[in-house]
Coordinates of C-alpha atoms in Angstrom, one line a residue:
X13 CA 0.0 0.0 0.0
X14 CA 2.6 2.0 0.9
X15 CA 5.1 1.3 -2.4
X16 CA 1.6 2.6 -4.4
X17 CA 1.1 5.7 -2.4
X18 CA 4.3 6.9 -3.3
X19 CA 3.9 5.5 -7.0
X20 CA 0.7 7.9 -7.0
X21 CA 2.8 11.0 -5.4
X22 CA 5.7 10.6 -8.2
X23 CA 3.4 10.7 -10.7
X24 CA 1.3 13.3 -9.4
X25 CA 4.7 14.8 -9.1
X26 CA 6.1 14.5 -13.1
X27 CA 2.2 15.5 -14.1
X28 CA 2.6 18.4 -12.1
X29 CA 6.2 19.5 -13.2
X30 CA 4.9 19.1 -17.1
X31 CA 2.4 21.0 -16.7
X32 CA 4.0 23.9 -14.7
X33 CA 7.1 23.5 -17.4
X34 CA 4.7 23.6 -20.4
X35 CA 2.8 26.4 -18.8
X36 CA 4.6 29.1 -20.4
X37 CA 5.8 30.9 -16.9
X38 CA 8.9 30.6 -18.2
X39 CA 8.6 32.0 -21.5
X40 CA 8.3 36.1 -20.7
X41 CA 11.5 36.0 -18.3
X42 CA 13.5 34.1 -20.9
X43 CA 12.2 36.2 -23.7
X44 CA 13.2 39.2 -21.9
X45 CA 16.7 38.0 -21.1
X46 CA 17.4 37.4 -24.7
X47 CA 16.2 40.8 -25.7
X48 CA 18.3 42.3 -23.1
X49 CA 21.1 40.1 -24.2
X50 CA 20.7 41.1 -27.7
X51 CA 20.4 44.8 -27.1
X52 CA 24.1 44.3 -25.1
X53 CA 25.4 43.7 -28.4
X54 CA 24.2 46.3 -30.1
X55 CA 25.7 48.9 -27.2
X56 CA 28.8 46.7 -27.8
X57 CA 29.0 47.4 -31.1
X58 CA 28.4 50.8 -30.8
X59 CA 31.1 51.2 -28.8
X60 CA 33.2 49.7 -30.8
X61 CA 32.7 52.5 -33.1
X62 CA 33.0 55.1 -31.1
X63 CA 36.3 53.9 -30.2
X64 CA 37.5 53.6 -34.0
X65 CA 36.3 57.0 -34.9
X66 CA 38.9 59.0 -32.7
X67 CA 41.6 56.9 -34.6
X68 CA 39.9 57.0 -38.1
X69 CA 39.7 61.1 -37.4
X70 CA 43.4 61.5 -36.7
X71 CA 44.3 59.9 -39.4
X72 CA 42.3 61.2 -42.2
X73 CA 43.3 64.9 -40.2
X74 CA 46.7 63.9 -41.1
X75 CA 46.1 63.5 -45.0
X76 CA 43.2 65.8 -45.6
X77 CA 43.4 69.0 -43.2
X78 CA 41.3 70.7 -45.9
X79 CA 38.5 68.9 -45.2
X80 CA 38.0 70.0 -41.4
X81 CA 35.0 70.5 -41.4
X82 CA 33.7 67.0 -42.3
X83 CA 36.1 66.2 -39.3
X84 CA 34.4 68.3 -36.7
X85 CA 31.1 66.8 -37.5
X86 CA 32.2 63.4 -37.2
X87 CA 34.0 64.6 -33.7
X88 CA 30.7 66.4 -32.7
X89 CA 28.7 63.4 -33.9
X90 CA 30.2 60.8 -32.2
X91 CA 30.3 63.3 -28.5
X92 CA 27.0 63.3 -29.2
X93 CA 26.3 59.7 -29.6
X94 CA 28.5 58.6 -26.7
X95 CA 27.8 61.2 -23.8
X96 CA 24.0 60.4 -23.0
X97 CA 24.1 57.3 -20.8
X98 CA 21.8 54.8 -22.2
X99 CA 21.3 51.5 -20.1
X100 CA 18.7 48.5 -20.1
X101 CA 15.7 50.7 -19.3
X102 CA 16.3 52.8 -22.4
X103 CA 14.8 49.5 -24.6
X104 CA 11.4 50.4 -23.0
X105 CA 11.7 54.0 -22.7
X106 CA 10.1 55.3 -26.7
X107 CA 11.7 58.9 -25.9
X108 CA 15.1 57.8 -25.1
X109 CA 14.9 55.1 -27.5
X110 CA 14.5 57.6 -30.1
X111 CA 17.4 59.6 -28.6
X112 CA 19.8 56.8 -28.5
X113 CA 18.8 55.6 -32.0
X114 CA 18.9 59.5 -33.8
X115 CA 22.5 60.3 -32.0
X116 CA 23.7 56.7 -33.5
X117 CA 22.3 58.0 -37.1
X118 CA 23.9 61.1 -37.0
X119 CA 27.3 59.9 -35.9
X120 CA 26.3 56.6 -38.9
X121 CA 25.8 59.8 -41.7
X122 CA 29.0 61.8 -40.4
X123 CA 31.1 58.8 -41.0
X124 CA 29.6 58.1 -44.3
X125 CA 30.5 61.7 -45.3
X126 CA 34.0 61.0 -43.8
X127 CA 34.5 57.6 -46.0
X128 CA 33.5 59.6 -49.3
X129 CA 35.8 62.5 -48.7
X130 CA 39.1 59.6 -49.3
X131 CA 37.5 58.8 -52.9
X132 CA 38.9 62.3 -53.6
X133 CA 42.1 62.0 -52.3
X134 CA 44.6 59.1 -53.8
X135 CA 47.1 59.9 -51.0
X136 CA 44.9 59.2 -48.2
X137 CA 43.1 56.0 -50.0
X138 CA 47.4 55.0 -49.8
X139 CA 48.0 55.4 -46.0
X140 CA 47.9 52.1 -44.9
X141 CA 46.5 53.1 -41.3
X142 CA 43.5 54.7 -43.4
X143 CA 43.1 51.9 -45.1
X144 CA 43.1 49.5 -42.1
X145 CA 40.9 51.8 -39.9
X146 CA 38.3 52.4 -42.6
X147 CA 38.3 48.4 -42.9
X148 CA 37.7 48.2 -39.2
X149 CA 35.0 50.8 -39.4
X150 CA 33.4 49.1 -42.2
X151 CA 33.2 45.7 -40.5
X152 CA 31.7 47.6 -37.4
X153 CA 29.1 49.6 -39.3
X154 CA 28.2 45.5 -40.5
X155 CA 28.4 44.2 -37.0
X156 CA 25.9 47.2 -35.7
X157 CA 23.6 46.2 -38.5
X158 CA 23.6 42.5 -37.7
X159 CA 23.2 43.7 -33.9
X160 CA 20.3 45.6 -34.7
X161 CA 18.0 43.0 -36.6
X162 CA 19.1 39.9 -34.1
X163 CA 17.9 42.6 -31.2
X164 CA 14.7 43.2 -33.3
X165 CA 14.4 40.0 -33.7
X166 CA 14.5 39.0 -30.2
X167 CA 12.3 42.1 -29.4
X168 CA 9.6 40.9 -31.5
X169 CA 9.2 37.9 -30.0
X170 CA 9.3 38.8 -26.5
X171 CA 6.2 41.3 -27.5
X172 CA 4.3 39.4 -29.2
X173 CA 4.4 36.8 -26.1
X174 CA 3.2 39.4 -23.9
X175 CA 0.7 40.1 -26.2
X176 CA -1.0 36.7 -27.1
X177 CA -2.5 33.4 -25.2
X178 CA -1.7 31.7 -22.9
X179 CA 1.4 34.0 -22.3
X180 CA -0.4 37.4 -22.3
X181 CA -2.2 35.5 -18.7
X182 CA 1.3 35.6 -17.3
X183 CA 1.8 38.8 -18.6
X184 CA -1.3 40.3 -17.2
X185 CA -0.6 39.1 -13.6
X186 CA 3.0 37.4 -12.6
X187 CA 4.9 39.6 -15.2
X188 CA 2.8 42.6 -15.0
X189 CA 5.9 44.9 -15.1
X190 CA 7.4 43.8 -18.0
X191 CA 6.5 46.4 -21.1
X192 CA 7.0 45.9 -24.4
X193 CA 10.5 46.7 -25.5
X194 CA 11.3 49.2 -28.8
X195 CA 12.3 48.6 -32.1
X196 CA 15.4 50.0 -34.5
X197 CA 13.9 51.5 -37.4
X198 CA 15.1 53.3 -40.1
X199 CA 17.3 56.8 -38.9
X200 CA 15.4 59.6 -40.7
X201 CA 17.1 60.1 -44.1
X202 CA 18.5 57.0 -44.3
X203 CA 17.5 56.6 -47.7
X204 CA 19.7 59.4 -49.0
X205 CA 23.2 58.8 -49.8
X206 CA 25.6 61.3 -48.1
X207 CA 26.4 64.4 -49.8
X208 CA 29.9 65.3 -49.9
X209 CA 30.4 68.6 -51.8
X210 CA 34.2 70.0 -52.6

């Protein structure tokens, strides 16, 4: 009697952990984590360019002192991109999302002006520290966009689980602070190529 009262409690028990497992109670916290891992990346990448741009600057400042004005902008642009602080609670924040994401797209537009100005100038498109900083830049301004749609990616999942059954139960009671997170989209002008005008 005893060997089938505990037979009942274990299964009782592995009904109960399927159930609670298959639940979805998990789903919103892990969701959340992965958007919050994702959007790391993209402030890592970010970063990453903001450190190259110093470097690119002095370079091309080297070669192409005539062009000092494109220079200030891209030295203004990135200031601007780097000295609000932007952390975790910016991804559900719309107003400082749109803050973070327009500084980013103008320091994106100063460096595309920057990278047009060297097409012009044969002895600059020759300095081999030009050449490898601008291939670094390059590969970041790739990295950022892969960044961007994996975090968009991730983001649209975790909203549309707070936003449909069973989930959106969770999300109405156990998880009722979690808010939906923001999207990247498109920096105003972004369709435009750069103008660089001599």
């Amino acid at each position: 009697m005893a060997l089938r009262a505990r037979m009942a409690a274990v299964a009782m028990l592995g009904v109960a952990a399927t159930t609670v497992s298959g639940c979805g109670y998990n789903t919103i916290p892990t969701q959340e984590e992965a958007a919050r891992a994702a959007w790391a990346e993209v402030q890592t990448q970010y970063q990453r360019r903001a450190d190259l741009v110093p470097n690119l600057v002095a370079t091309v400042k080297g070669a192409a002192a005539q062009e000092q004005t494109v220079l200030t902008e891209v030295t203004k642009a990135r200031a601007s991109a780097t000295q609000p602080k932007f952390d975790a609670s910016t991804i559900t924040d719309p107003q400082k999302f749109q803050e973070f994401q327009a500084a980013q797209g103008e320091l994106g537009m100063a460096l595309g002006r920057l990278m047009r100005i060297q097409e012009s100038y044969p002895e600059l498109r020759s300095l081999e520290g030009f050449t490898a900083l601008q291939s670094q830049l390059e590969g970041t301004e790739n990295r950022i966009a892969i960044a961007r749609r994996d975090y968009n990616q991730a983001v649209q999942t975790y909203n549309t689980t707070l936003r449909t059954f069973p989930s959106v139960i969770w999300a109405k009671t156990a998880f009722a602070s979690s808010q939906p997170m923001q999207m990247f989209q498109a920096t105003a002008g972004a369709d435009k190529s750069p103008e660089v005008k001599f």
